[in-house]
mmCIF file of N, CA, C and O and ligand atoms in Angstrom:
data_model
loop_
_atom_site.group_PDB
_atom_site.id
_atom_site.type_symbol
_atom_site.label_atom_id
_atom_site.label_comp_id
_atom_site.label_asym_id
_atom_site.label_seq_id
_atom_site.Cartn_x
_atom_site.Cartn_y
_atom_site.Cartn_z
ATOM 1 N N MET A 1 0.827 -0.935 -0.009
ATOM 2 C CA MET A 1 0.002 -0.071 -0.036
ATOM 3 C C MET A 1 0.965 1.229 0.069
ATOM 4 O O MET A 1 1.819 1.584 0.542
ATOM 5 N N LEU A 2 0.337 2.270 -0.751
ATOM 6 C CA LEU A 2 1.429 3.340 -0.940
ATOM 7 C C LEU A 2 0.312 4.534 -0.185
ATOM 8 O O LEU A 2 -0.800 4.545 -0.887
ATOM 9 N N LYS A 3 0.606 5.377 0.584
ATOM 10 C CA LYS A 3 0.134 6.516 1.193
ATOM 11 C C LYS A 3 0.877 7.811 1.043
ATOM 12 O O LYS A 3 1.973 7.924 1.665
ATOM 13 N N LEU A 4 0.405 8.758 0.372
ATOM 14 C CA LEU A 4 1.012 9.927 0.050
ATOM 15 C C LEU A 4 -0.125 11.080 0.753
ATOM 16 O O LEU A 4 -1.173 11.317 0.789
ATOM 17 N N GLY A 5 0.790 11.981 1.670
ATOM 18 C CA GLY A 5 0.285 13.018 2.342
ATOM 19 C C GLY A 5 -0.166 14.217 1.003
ATOM 20 O O GLY A 5 0.545 14.010 0.064
ATOM 21 N N SER A 6 -0.678 15.090 1.408
ATOM 22 C CA SER A 6 -0.777 16.133 0.724
ATOM 23 C C SER A 6 0.761 17.241 0.627
ATOM 24 O O SER A 6 1.025 17.518 1.469
ATOM 25 N N VAL A 7 1.140 17.705 -0.637
ATOM 26 C CA VAL A 7 2.293 18.374 -0.812
ATOM 27 C C VAL A 7 1.930 19.691 -1.203
ATOM 28 O O VAL A 7 1.426 19.812 -2.386
ATOM 29 N N ARG A 8 2.320 20.725 -0.384
ATOM 30 C CA ARG A 8 2.351 22.219 -1.111
ATOM 31 C C ARG A 8 3.879 22.474 -1.124
ATOM 32 O O ARG A 8 4.473 22.383 -0.359
ATOM 33 N N TRP A 9 4.341 22.644 -2.515
ATOM 34 C CA TRP A 9 5.800 23.147 -2.411
ATOM 35 C C TRP A 9 5.730 24.221 -3.485
ATOM 36 O O TRP A 9 4.903 24.101 -4.386
ATOM 37 N N ARG A 10 6.761 25.076 -3.483
ATOM 38 C CA ARG A 10 6.852 26.297 -4.318
ATOM 39 C C ARG A 10 8.280 26.285 -4.638
ATOM 40 O O ARG A 10 9.390 26.320 -3.622
ATOM 41 N N GLY A 11 8.737 26.640 -5.758
ATOM 42 C CA GLY A 11 10.139 26.695 -6.272
ATOM 43 C C GLY A 11 10.407 27.851 -7.524
ATOM 44 O O GLY A 11 9.201 28.230 -8.163
ATOM 45 N N LYS A 12 11.255 28.854 -7.105
ATOM 46 C CA LYS A 12 11.299 29.904 -7.907
ATOM 47 C C LYS A 12 12.737 29.997 -8.554
ATOM 48 O O LYS A 12 13.635 29.844 -7.550
ATOM 49 N N CYS A 13 13.031 30.234 -9.794
ATOM 50 C CA CYS A 13 14.518 30.534 -9.913
ATOM 51 C C CYS A 13 14.911 32.098 -9.762
ATOM 52 O O CYS A 13 14.367 32.824 -9.963
ATOM 53 N N SER A 14 16.192 32.095 -8.867
ATOM 54 C CA SER A 14 16.692 33.091 -8.701
ATOM 55 C C SER A 14 16.737 34.261 -9.866
ATOM 56 O O SER A 14 16.828 35.474 -9.419
ATOM 57 N N LYS A 15 17.312 33.560 -10.902
ATOM 58 C CA LYS A 15 17.543 34.600 -12.104
ATOM 59 C C LYS A 15 16.536 34.654 -12.812
ATOM 60 O O LYS A 15 16.404 35.728 -13.582
ATOM 61 N N HIS A 16 15.525 33.802 -12.967
ATOM 62 C CA HIS A 16 14.114 33.994 -13.609
ATOM 63 C C HIS A 16 13.107 33.915 -13.005
ATOM 64 O O HIS A 16 12.209 32.870 -13.101
ATOM 65 N N PRO A 17 12.617 34.989 -11.900
ATOM 66 C CA PRO A 17 11.484 34.691 -10.805
ATOM 67 C C PRO A 17 10.090 34.542 -11.700
ATOM 68 O O PRO A 17 9.402 34.091 -10.971
ATOM 69 N N GLY A 18 10.041 35.097 -12.526
ATOM 70 C CA GLY A 18 8.744 35.279 -13.569
ATOM 71 C C GLY A 18 8.387 34.018 -14.235
ATOM 72 O O GLY A 18 7.356 33.729 -14.762
ATOM 73 N N PHE A 19 9.232 33.181 -14.421
ATOM 74 C CA PHE A 19 9.210 31.748 -15.048
ATOM 75 C C PHE A 19 8.176 30.844 -14.219
ATOM 76 O O PHE A 19 8.420 30.296 -13.068
ATOM 77 N N ASP A 20 7.162 30.589 -15.188
ATOM 78 C CA ASP A 20 6.100 29.692 -14.567
ATOM 79 C C ASP A 20 6.020 28.790 -15.644
ATOM 80 O O ASP A 20 5.354 28.880 -16.700
ATOM 81 N N PRO A 21 6.436 27.156 -15.250
ATOM 82 C CA PRO A 21 6.253 26.027 -16.284
ATOM 83 C C PRO A 21 5.112 25.913 -17.051
ATOM 84 O O PRO A 21 4.893 25.356 -18.041
ATOM 85 N N ARG A 22 4.187 26.311 -16.011
ATOM 86 C CA ARG A 22 2.607 26.023 -16.415
ATOM 87 C C ARG A 22 2.139 26.675 -17.696
ATOM 88 O O ARG A 22 1.375 26.474 -18.521
ATOM 89 N N SER A 23 2.467 28.170 -17.361
ATOM 90 C CA SER A 23 1.834 29.005 -18.250
ATOM 91 C C SER A 23 2.627 29.368 -19.277
ATOM 92 O O SER A 23 2.360 29.751 -20.536
ATOM 93 N N ASP A 24 3.851 29.243 -19.052
ATOM 94 C CA ASP A 24 5.233 29.586 -19.934
ATOM 95 C C ASP A 24 5.601 28.570 -20.780
ATOM 96 O O ASP A 24 5.972 29.008 -21.948
ATOM 97 N N GLY A 25 5.779 27.360 -20.387
ATOM 98 C CA GLY A 25 6.452 26.125 -21.091
ATOM 99 C C GLY A 25 8.077 26.508 -21.281
ATOM 100 O O GLY A 25 8.655 27.384 -20.778
ATOM 101 N N ARG A 26 8.320 25.167 -21.712
ATOM 102 C CA ARG A 26 9.608 25.012 -21.613
ATOM 103 C C ARG A 26 10.367 25.903 -22.655
ATOM 104 O O ARG A 26 11.546 26.382 -22.557
ATOM 105 N N GLY A 27 9.369 26.353 -23.902
ATOM 106 C CA GLY A 27 10.156 27.329 -24.808
ATOM 107 C C GLY A 27 10.522 28.954 -24.080
ATOM 108 O O GLY A 27 11.340 29.360 -24.513
ATOM 109 N N ALA A 28 9.973 29.156 -22.938
ATOM 110 C CA ALA A 28 10.429 30.169 -22.203
ATOM 111 C C ALA A 28 11.893 30.213 -21.483
ATOM 112 O O ALA A 28 12.117 31.464 -20.982
ATOM 113 N N ILE A 29 12.167 29.008 -21.471
ATOM 114 C CA ILE A 29 13.366 28.716 -20.497
ATOM 115 C C ILE A 29 14.699 29.419 -21.421
ATOM 116 O O ILE A 29 14.851 29.522 -22.404
ATOM 117 N N ARG A 30 15.435 30.527 -20.642
ATOM 118 C CA ARG A 30 16.181 31.124 -21.280
ATOM 119 C C ARG A 30 17.906 30.655 -21.059
ATOM 120 O O ARG A 30 18.181 30.605 -19.905
ATOM 121 N N GLY A 31 18.603 30.508 -21.864
ATOM 122 C CA GLY A 31 19.683 30.119 -21.916
ATOM 123 C C GLY A 31 20.193 28.686 -21.423
ATOM 124 O O GLY A 31 21.004 28.675 -20.942
ATOM 125 N N GLY A 32 18.918 27.703 -21.596
ATOM 126 C CA GLY A 32 19.070 26.606 -20.826
ATOM 127 C C GLY A 32 19.472 26.664 -19.238
ATOM 128 O O GLY A 32 20.031 25.631 -19.126
ATOM 129 N N CYS A 33 18.866 27.455 -18.598
ATOM 130 C CA CYS A 33 18.945 27.706 -17.355
ATOM 131 C C CYS A 33 18.539 26.216 -16.412
ATOM 132 O O CYS A 33 17.398 25.854 -16.817
ATOM 133 N N GLU A 34 19.465 25.733 -15.834
ATOM 134 C CA GLU A 34 19.286 24.615 -15.100
ATOM 135 C C GLU A 34 18.055 24.429 -13.831
ATOM 136 O O GLU A 34 17.255 23.555 -13.884
ATOM 137 N N LYS A 35 17.776 25.887 -13.217
ATOM 138 C CA LYS A 35 17.025 25.762 -12.323
ATOM 139 C C LYS A 35 15.696 25.764 -12.980
ATOM 140 O O LYS A 35 14.453 25.494 -12.508
ATOM 141 N N CYS A 36 15.380 26.737 -14.189
ATOM 142 C CA CYS A 36 14.300 26.749 -14.841
ATOM 143 C C CYS A 36 13.923 25.316 -15.604
ATOM 144 O O CYS A 36 12.610 25.134 -15.356
ATOM 145 N N GLU A 37 14.959 24.640 -16.011
ATOM 146 C CA GLU A 37 14.603 23.327 -16.488
ATOM 147 C C GLU A 37 14.287 22.246 -15.476
ATOM 148 O O GLU A 37 13.238 21.658 -15.569
ATOM 149 N N ALA A 38 14.728 22.501 -14.270
ATOM 150 C CA ALA A 38 14.279 21.668 -12.711
ATOM 151 C C ALA A 38 12.988 21.888 -12.795
ATOM 152 O O ALA A 38 12.086 20.905 -12.531
ATOM 153 N N LEU A 39 12.385 23.310 -12.732
ATOM 154 C CA LEU A 39 11.087 23.785 -12.578
ATOM 155 C C LEU A 39 9.948 22.833 -13.425
ATOM 156 O O LEU A 39 9.186 22.454 -13.105
ATOM 157 N N ALA A 40 10.557 22.927 -14.663
ATOM 158 C CA ALA A 40 9.894 22.321 -15.708
ATOM 159 C C ALA A 40 9.733 20.808 -15.635
ATOM 160 O O ALA A 40 8.670 20.246 -15.841
ATOM 161 N N ASP A 41 10.735 20.261 -15.238
ATOM 162 C CA ASP A 41 10.793 18.899 -14.811
ATOM 163 C C ASP A 41 9.850 18.349 -13.799
ATOM 164 O O ASP A 41 8.887 17.500 -13.988
ATOM 165 N N ILE A 42 9.776 19.278 -12.658
ATOM 166 C CA ILE A 42 9.048 19.097 -11.384
ATOM 167 C C ILE A 42 7.512 19.290 -11.790
ATOM 168 O O ILE A 42 6.853 18.189 -11.576
ATOM 169 N N HIS A 43 7.400 20.086 -12.680
ATOM 170 C CA HIS A 43 5.901 20.202 -13.084
ATOM 171 C C HIS A 43 5.754 19.177 -14.039
ATOM 172 O O HIS A 43 4.376 18.800 -13.784
ATOM 173 N N ASP A 44 6.173 18.754 -15.293
ATOM 174 C CA ASP A 44 6.066 17.568 -15.980
ATOM 175 C C ASP A 44 5.528 16.508 -15.184
ATOM 176 O O ASP A 44 4.764 15.665 -15.340
ATOM 177 N N LEU A 45 6.335 15.837 -14.142
ATOM 178 C CA LEU A 45 6.206 15.003 -13.231
ATOM 179 C C LEU A 45 4.995 15.029 -12.478
ATOM 180 O O LEU A 45 4.311 13.924 -12.092
ATOM 181 N N HIS A 46 5.104 16.069 -11.918
ATOM 182 C CA HIS A 46 3.641 16.213 -11.044
ATOM 183 C C HIS A 46 2.504 16.170 -11.995
ATOM 184 O O HIS A 46 1.681 15.240 -11.454
ATOM 185 N N VAL A 47 2.651 16.473 -13.467
ATOM 186 C CA VAL A 47 1.229 16.718 -14.174
ATOM 187 C C VAL A 47 1.162 14.666 -14.494
ATOM 188 O O VAL A 47 -0.212 14.333 -14.294
ATOM 189 N N ARG A 48 2.271 14.172 -14.691
ATOM 190 C CA ARG A 48 2.222 12.463 -14.667
ATOM 191 C C ARG A 48 1.784 11.950 -13.603
ATOM 192 O O ARG A 48 0.994 10.717 -13.815
ATOM 193 N N MET A 49 2.190 12.318 -12.658
ATOM 194 C CA MET A 49 1.785 11.626 -11.280
ATOM 195 C C MET A 49 0.451 11.826 -10.917
ATOM 196 O O MET A 49 -0.485 10.785 -10.590
ATOM 197 N N LEU A 50 -0.194 12.733 -11.249
ATOM 198 C CA LEU A 50 -1.596 13.028 -11.090
ATOM 199 C C LEU A 50 -2.077 12.240 -12.006
ATOM 200 O O LEU A 50 -3.477 11.687 -11.884
ATOM 201 N N ALA A 51 -1.855 12.096 -13.171
ATOM 202 C CA ALA A 51 -2.527 11.038 -14.252
ATOM 203 C C ALA A 51 -2.359 9.566 -14.096
ATOM 204 O O ALA A 51 -3.362 8.767 -14.163
ATOM 205 N N LEU A 52 -1.492 9.267 -13.310
ATOM 206 C CA LEU A 52 -1.344 7.887 -12.997
ATOM 207 C C LEU A 52 -2.109 7.776 -11.913
ATOM 208 O O LEU A 52 -2.621 6.648 -12.068
ATOM 209 N N MET A 53 -2.184 8.517 -10.849
ATOM 210 C CA MET A 53 -3.048 8.471 -9.832
ATOM 211 C C MET A 53 -4.627 8.059 -10.263
ATOM 212 O O MET A 53 -5.288 7.612 -9.765
ATOM 213 N N ARG A 54 -4.885 9.167 -11.404
ATOM 214 C CA ARG A 54 -6.365 9.229 -11.725
ATOM 215 C C ARG A 54 -6.729 7.767 -12.549
ATOM 216 O O ARG A 54 -7.829 7.461 -12.654
ATOM 217 N N THR A 55 -5.571 7.402 -13.099
ATOM 218 C CA THR A 55 -5.467 5.908 -13.893
ATOM 219 C C THR A 55 -6.014 4.833 -13.086
ATOM 220 O O THR A 55 -6.499 3.761 -13.036
ATOM 221 N N PHE A 56 -5.148 4.907 -11.546
ATOM 222 C CA PHE A 56 -5.067 3.982 -11.036
ATOM 223 C C PHE A 56 -6.315 3.792 -10.190
ATOM 224 O O PHE A 56 -7.033 2.732 -9.984
ATOM 225 N N VAL A 57 -6.903 5.096 -9.776
ATOM 226 C CA VAL A 57 -8.031 4.859 -9.109
ATOM 227 C C VAL A 57 -8.744 6.368 -9.710
ATOM 228 O O VAL A 57 -8.786 7.241 -9.562
ATOM 229 N N PRO A 58 -9.614 5.960 -10.798
ATOM 230 C CA PRO A 58 -10.464 6.791 -11.443
ATOM 231 C C PRO A 58 -11.423 7.551 -10.683
ATOM 232 O O PRO A 58 -12.004 7.010 -9.550
ATOM 233 N N PRO A 59 -11.601 8.803 -10.843
ATOM 234 C CA PRO A 59 -12.471 9.826 -10.135
ATOM 235 C C PRO A 59 -13.721 8.892 -10.118
ATOM 236 O O PRO A 59 -14.319 8.226 -11.274
ATOM 237 N N ALA A 60 -14.785 9.087 -8.886
ATOM 238 C CA ALA A 60 -15.860 8.366 -9.011
ATOM 239 C C ALA A 60 -16.660 9.221 -9.973
ATOM 240 O O ALA A 60 -16.943 10.304 -10.096
ATOM 241 N N PRO A 61 -17.578 8.204 -10.703
ATOM 242 C CA PRO A 61 -18.332 9.192 -11.787
ATOM 243 C C PRO A 61 -19.831 9.486 -11.136
ATOM 244 O O PRO A 61 -19.827 9.297 -9.517
ATOM 245 N N PRO A 62 -20.278 10.713 -11.783
ATOM 246 C CA PRO A 62 -21.433 11.392 -11.074
ATOM 247 C C PRO A 62 -22.513 10.236 -10.773
ATOM 248 O O PRO A 62 -22.953 9.495 -11.251
ATOM 249 N N LYS A 63 -22.958 10.605 -9.544
ATOM 250 C CA LYS A 63 -23.991 9.736 -8.968
ATOM 251 C C LYS A 63 -25.320 10.120 -9.842
ATOM 252 O O LYS A 63 -25.645 10.943 -9.576
ATOM 253 N N LYS A 64 -26.015 9.064 -10.421
ATOM 254 C CA LYS A 64 -27.294 9.162 -10.810
ATOM 255 C C LYS A 64 -28.338 8.511 -10.245
ATOM 256 O O LYS A 64 -29.478 8.764 -10.228
ATOM 257 N N ARG A 65 -27.997 7.595 -9.539
ATOM 258 C CA ARG A 65 -28.750 6.263 -8.494
ATOM 259 C C ARG A 65 -28.285 6.829 -7.163
ATOM 260 O O ARG A 65 -27.368 5.717 -6.757
ATOM 261 N N PRO A 66 -28.922 7.467 -6.447
ATOM 262 C CA PRO A 66 -28.651 7.692 -5.163
ATOM 263 C C PRO A 66 -28.606 6.322 -4.308
ATOM 264 O O PRO A 66 -28.137 6.317 -3.370
ATOM 265 N N GLU A 67 -29.464 5.324 -4.523
ATOM 266 C CA GLU A 67 -29.610 4.305 -3.990
ATOM 267 C C GLU A 67 -28.660 3.282 -3.960
ATOM 268 O O GLU A 67 -28.531 2.437 -3.079
ATOM 269 N N THR A 68 -27.645 3.727 -5.064
ATOM 270 C CA THR A 68 -26.542 2.457 -5.152
ATOM 271 C C THR A 68 -25.518 2.983 -4.319
ATOM 272 O O THR A 68 -25.087 4.393 -3.780
ATOM 273 N N PRO A 69 -25.028 2.021 -3.441
ATOM 274 C CA PRO A 69 -23.914 2.185 -2.322
ATOM 275 C C PRO A 69 -22.585 3.091 -2.840
ATOM 276 O O PRO A 69 -22.331 2.187 -4.078
ATOM 277 N N ASP A 70 -21.913 3.767 -2.351
ATOM 278 C CA ASP A 70 -20.893 4.228 -2.994
ATOM 279 C C ASP A 70 -19.586 3.655 -2.480
ATOM 280 O O ASP A 70 -18.918 3.900 -1.467
ATOM 281 N N LEU A 71 -19.250 2.520 -3.292
ATOM 282 C CA LEU A 71 -17.895 1.714 -2.701
ATOM 283 C C LEU A 71 -16.749 2.239 -2.557
ATOM 284 O O LEU A 71 -15.723 2.069 -2.118
ATOM 285 N N GLN A 72 -16.368 3.396 -3.482
ATOM 286 C CA GLN A 72 -15.298 4.283 -3.569
ATOM 287 C C GLN A 72 -14.905 5.167 -2.348
ATOM 288 O O GLN A 72 -13.750 5.535 -2.180
ATOM 289 N N ALA A 73 -15.923 5.406 -1.888
ATOM 290 C CA ALA A 73 -15.919 6.478 -0.636
ATOM 291 C C ALA A 73 -14.808 5.909 0.580
ATOM 292 O O ALA A 73 -14.243 6.559 0.953
ATOM 293 N N SER A 74 -14.728 4.681 0.757
ATOM 294 C CA SER A 74 -14.069 3.813 1.452
ATOM 295 C C SER A 74 -12.518 4.222 1.429
ATOM 296 O O SER A 74 -11.956 3.960 2.002
ATOM 297 N N LEU A 75 -12.184 4.551 -0.010
ATOM 298 C CA LEU A 75 -10.758 4.613 -0.223
ATOM 299 C C LEU A 75 -10.130 5.793 0.374
ATOM 300 O O LEU A 75 -8.895 5.974 0.179
ATOM 301 N N PHE A 76 -10.985 6.860 0.529
ATOM 302 C CA PHE A 76 -10.292 8.174 0.670
ATOM 303 C C PHE A 76 -10.829 8.650 2.349
ATOM 304 O O PHE A 76 -11.598 8.110 2.954
ATOM 305 N N GLY A 77 -10.312 9.515 2.628
ATOM 306 C CA GLY A 77 -10.690 10.218 3.915
ATOM 307 C C GLY A 77 -10.221 9.576 5.120
ATOM 308 O O GLY A 77 -10.436 9.508 6.260
ATOM 309 N N GLU A 78 -9.329 8.561 4.903
ATOM 310 C CA GLU A 78 -8.898 7.579 6.449
ATOM 311 C C GLU A 78 -7.613 8.144 6.406
ATOM 312 O O GLU A 78 -6.444 7.280 6.359
ATOM 313 N N GLU A 79 -7.181 9.440 7.099
ATOM 314 C CA GLU A 79 -5.832 9.625 7.628
ATOM 315 C C GLU A 79 -5.527 8.971 9.020
ATOM 316 O O GLU A 79 -6.367 9.371 9.719
HETATM 317 ZN ZN1 LIG B 101 16.269 30.217 -14.650
#
């Protein structure tokens, strides 16, 4: 079993503090800056991790029949 807590993390390049890999993309990295490349790598891996988690346990579909027991609920909220 794998259990991950919530992660809040922020990183900023000291030379290019305005660089945001989410909105700017790798094309905005100037001079092959290692810090900005690292931020883009972290962002890419984070997106991939979320995609893998959603593949492993897909989000519960919207409830259409309230009388059906929600079996997915027991997978969450047990901290
Ligand atoms: Zn940079």
